[in-house]
XYZ file of C-alpha atoms in Angstrom:
307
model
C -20.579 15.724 -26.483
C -19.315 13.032 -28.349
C -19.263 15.084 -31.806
C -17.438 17.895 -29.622
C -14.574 15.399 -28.855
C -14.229 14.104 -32.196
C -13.719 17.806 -34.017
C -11.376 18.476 -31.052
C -8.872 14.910 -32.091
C -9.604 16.469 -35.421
C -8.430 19.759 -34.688
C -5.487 18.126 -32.174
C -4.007 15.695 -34.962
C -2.970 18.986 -37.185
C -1.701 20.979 -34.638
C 0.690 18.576 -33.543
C 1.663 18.208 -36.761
C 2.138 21.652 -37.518
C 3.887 21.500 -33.951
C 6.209 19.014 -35.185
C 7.013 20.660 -38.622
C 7.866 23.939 -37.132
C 9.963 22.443 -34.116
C 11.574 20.557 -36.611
C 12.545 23.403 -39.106
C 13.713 26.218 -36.256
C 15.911 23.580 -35.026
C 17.672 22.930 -38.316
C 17.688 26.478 -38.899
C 19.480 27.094 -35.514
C 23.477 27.248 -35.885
C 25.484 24.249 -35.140
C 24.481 20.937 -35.153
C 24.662 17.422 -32.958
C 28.270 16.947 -33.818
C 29.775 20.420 -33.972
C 32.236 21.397 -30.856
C 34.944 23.431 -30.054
C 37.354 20.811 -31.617
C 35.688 20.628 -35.329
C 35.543 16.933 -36.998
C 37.423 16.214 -39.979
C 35.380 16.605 -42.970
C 35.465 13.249 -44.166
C 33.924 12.014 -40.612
C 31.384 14.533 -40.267
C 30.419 13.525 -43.843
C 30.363 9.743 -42.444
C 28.202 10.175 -39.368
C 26.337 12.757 -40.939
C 25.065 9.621 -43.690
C 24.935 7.410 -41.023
C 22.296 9.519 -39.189
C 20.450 10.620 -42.152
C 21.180 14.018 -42.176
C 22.714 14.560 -45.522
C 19.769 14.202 -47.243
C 17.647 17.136 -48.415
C 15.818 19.105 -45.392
C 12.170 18.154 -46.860
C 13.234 14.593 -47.018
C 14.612 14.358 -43.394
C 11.294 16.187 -42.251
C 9.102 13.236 -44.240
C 11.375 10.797 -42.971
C 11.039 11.467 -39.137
C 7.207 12.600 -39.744
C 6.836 8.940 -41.436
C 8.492 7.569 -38.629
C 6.284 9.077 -35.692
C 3.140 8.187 -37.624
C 4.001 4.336 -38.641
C 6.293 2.616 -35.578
C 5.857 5.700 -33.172
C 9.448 5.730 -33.463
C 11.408 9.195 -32.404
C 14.395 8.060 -34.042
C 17.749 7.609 -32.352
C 19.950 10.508 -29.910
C 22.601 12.045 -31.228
C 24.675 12.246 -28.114
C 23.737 8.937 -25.873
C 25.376 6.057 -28.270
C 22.967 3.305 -28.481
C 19.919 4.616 -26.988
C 16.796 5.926 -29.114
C 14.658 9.112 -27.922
C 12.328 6.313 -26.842
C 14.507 4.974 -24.684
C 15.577 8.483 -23.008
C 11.852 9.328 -22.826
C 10.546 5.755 -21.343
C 13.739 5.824 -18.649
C 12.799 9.389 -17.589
C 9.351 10.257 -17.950
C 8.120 7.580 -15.522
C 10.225 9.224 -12.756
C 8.799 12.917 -13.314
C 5.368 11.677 -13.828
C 5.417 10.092 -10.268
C 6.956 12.982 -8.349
C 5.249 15.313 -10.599
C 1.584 13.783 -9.468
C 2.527 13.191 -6.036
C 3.027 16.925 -5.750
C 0.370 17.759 -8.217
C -2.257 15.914 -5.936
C -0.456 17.564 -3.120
C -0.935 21.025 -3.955
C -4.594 20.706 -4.833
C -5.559 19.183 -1.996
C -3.453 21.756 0.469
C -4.215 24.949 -1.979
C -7.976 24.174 -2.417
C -8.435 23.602 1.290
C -6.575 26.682 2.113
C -8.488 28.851 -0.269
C -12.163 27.324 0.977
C -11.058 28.013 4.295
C -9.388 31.464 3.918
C -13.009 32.412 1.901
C -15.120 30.524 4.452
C -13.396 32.598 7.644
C -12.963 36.191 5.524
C -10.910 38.574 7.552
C -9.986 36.219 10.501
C -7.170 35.477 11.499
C -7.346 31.729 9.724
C -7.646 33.798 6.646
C -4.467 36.132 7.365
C -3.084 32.688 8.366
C -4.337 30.784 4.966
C -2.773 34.318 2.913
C 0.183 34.520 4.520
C 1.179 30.632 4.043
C 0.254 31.509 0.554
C 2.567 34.892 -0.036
C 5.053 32.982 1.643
C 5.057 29.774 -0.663
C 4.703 31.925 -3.700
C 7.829 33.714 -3.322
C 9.753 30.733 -2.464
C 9.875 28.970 -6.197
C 11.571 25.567 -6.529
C 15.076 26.698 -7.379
C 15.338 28.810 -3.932
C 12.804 25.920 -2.059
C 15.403 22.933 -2.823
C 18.659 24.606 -1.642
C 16.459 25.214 1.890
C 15.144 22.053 1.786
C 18.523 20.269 1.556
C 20.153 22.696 4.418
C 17.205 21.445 6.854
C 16.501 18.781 6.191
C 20.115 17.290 4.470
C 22.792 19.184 5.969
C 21.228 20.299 9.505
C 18.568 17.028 10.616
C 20.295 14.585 8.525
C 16.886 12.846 8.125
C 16.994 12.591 4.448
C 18.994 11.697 1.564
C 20.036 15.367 -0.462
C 19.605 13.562 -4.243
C 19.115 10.549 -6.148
C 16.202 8.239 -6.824
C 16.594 4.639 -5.901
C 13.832 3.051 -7.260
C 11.354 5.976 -6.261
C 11.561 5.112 -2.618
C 10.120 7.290 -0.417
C 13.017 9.039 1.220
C 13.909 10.339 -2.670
C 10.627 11.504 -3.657
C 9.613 13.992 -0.301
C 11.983 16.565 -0.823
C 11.552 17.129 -5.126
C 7.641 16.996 -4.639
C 8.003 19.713 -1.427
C 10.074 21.643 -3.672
C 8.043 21.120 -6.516
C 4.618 21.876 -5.152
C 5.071 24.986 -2.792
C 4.705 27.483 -5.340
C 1.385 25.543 -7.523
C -0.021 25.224 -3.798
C 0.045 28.910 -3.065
C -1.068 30.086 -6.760
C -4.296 27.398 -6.077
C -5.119 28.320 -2.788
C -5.546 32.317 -4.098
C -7.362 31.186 -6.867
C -9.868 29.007 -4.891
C -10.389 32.045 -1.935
C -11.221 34.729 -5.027
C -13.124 31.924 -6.549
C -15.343 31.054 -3.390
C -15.502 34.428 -1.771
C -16.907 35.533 -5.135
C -19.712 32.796 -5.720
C -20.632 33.059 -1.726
C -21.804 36.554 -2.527
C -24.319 35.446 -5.374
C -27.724 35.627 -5.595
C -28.335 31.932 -5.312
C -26.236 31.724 -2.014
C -28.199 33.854 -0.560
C -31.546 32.299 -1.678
C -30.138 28.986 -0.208
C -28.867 30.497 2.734
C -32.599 32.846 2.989
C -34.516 29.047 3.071
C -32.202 27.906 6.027
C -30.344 25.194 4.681
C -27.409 23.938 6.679
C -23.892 26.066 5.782
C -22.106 22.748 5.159
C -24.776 21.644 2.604
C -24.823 25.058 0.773
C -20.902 25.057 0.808
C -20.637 21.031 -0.929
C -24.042 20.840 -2.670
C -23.879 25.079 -4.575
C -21.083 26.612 -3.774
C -18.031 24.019 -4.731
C -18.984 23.429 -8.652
C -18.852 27.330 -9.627
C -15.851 27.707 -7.055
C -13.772 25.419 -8.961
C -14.775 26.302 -12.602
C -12.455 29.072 -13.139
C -9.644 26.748 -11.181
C -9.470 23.703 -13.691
C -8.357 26.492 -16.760
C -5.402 26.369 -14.681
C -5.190 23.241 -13.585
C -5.033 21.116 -16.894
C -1.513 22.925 -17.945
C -0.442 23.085 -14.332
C -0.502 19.574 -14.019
C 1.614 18.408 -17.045
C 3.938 21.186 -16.025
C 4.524 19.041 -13.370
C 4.475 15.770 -14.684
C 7.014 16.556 -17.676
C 9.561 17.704 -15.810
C 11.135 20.679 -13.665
C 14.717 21.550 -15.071
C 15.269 22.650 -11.464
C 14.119 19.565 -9.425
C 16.158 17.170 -12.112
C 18.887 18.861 -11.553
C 18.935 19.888 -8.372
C 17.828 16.560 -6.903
C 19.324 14.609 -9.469
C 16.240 11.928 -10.019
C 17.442 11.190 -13.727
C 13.707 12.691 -15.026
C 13.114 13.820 -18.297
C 13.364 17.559 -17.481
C 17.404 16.791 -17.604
C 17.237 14.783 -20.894
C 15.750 18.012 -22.169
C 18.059 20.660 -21.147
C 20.913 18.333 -22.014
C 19.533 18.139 -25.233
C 19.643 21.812 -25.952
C 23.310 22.268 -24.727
C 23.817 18.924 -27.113
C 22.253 20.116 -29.811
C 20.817 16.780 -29.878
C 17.762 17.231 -32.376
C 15.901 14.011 -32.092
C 15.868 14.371 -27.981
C 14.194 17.800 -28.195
C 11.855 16.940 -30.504
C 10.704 13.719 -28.666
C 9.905 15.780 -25.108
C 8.426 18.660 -27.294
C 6.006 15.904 -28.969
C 5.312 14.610 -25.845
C 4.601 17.782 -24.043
C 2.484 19.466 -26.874
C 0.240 15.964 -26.863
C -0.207 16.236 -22.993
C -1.219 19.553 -23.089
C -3.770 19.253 -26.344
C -5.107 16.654 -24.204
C -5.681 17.781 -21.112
C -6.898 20.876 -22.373
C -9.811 18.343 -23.511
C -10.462 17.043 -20.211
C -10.385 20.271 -18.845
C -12.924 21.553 -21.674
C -15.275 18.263 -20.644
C -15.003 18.790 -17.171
C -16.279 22.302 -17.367
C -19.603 20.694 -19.193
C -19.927 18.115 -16.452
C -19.517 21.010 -13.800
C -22.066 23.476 -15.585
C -24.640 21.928 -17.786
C -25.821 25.038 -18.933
C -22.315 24.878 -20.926
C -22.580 23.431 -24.554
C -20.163 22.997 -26.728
């Protein structure tokens, strides 16, 4: 196992590098730049900020420059659009707010879609299953960006029992409403996986050999049954959850917590380079990495796997 994890960090260090080289290059290639608007700079102080900032040097150098950067201080160099803050800055001020509504709902939707799914598969065809399907259907076709606007008219506009945006501190009057919003939709996709999932491994040969020897239901469901259940679940789960944890565009927005998700999108409309490389970084290491715990997990769930 331990040989598997070190070619994988082998294999992980060049992709991100590759990752960042190619982010890097379409965004220079793009049209534009950080300090182009509708109102062009005179030449002589676009030439001036443009030294400033680096980015009159050659592209190759600039690339080795903010490669050398990364690798040495960890350094993501500094935004073109918010004066006096770095991309570290942006990303230590926002990522800490999307990573704790994003794993409040992440937590949230596994533990509602799993035990949705177990029981929907568990009671096949009755009417807790129709129930269990229906909440389902009905969270899935409710994403975030039609979810918030609801939540805010019921709970905002019509109860008046919660506040419609902000953060404060992460108190928890700002956090229900983004992680409801946020979760519906990864709570329904779970709990459909998990009732395929179980209703599929309860009509194996080995349940039935359990089942044929009289053990207990409850022990056959926890003690065979789970493991195989959730294999097929954690190959979604690993990029679900730092889908969640980086940032939804919508739930920034909409709810206006300040999380990184709006750094991002700003970024884009900015055309501020060193912001959308920073969050790209960031997500492309979460997601090489949890890719590896999901990879692991599988082993610890199935021995018969070997990697």
């Amino acid at each position: 196992m331990l040989s598997y994890i070190l070619r994988r960090l082998a294999v992980a260090l060049p992709t991100l590098l590759l990752l960042v080289v190619v982010s890097f290059l379409m965004m220079q290639l793009a049209p534009g730049g950080p300090f182009t608007s509708e109102r062009p700079l005179p030449p002589e102080v676009l030439a001036n900020i443009e030294a400033q900032y680096g980015l009159d040097k050659p592209l190759f150098e600039q690339m080795l420059r903010y490669i050398g950067g990364i690798l040495v201080d960890f350094d993501f160099g500094p935004s073109y659009r918010y004066k006096d803050r770095s991309v570290n800055d942006i990303i230590a001020a926002g990522f800490p707010v999307t990573l704790t509504y994003g794993s409040i709902a992440f937590v949230l939707a596994v533990v509602i879609g799993v035990s949705l799914g177990i029981a929907a598969a568990l009671n096949h065809n009755s009417w807790l299953d129709y129930f269990a399907v229906g909440i389902s259907i009905g969270a899935q076709v409710l994403p975030n960006f039609v979810m918030g606007p609801l939540l805010v008219l019921v709970f905002v506009l019509a109860l008046e029992w919660l506040p419609g945006g902000g953060w404060n501190g992460g108190k928890w009057q700002h956090i229900v409403l983004p992680v409801i919003a946020l979760s519906t939709s990864y709570m329904a996709s779970i709990a459909r996986l998990t009732r395929s999932s179980m209703l599929e491994v309860l009509h194996m040969d080995f349940i039935r050999t359990a089942r044929a020897k009289g053990l207990p239901s409850h022990y056959i469901i926890w003690r065979h049954a789970l493991k195989p259940t959730l294999m097929p679940l954690f190959s979604y789960l690993g990029p679900t959850f730092v889908a969640m944890v980086t940032g939804s565009v919508v739930i920034d927005f909409y709810f206006a917590t300040g999380g990184i998700g709006y750094f991002f999108v700003n970024s884009a409309f900015n055309r501020d380079y060193a912001v959308m490389m920073g969050i790209t970084i960031l997500f492309g290491s979460l997601t090489i990495t949890f890719n590896l715990i999901v990879d692991l997990l599988y082993a610890w769930i199935d021995p018969k796997i070997r990697y």
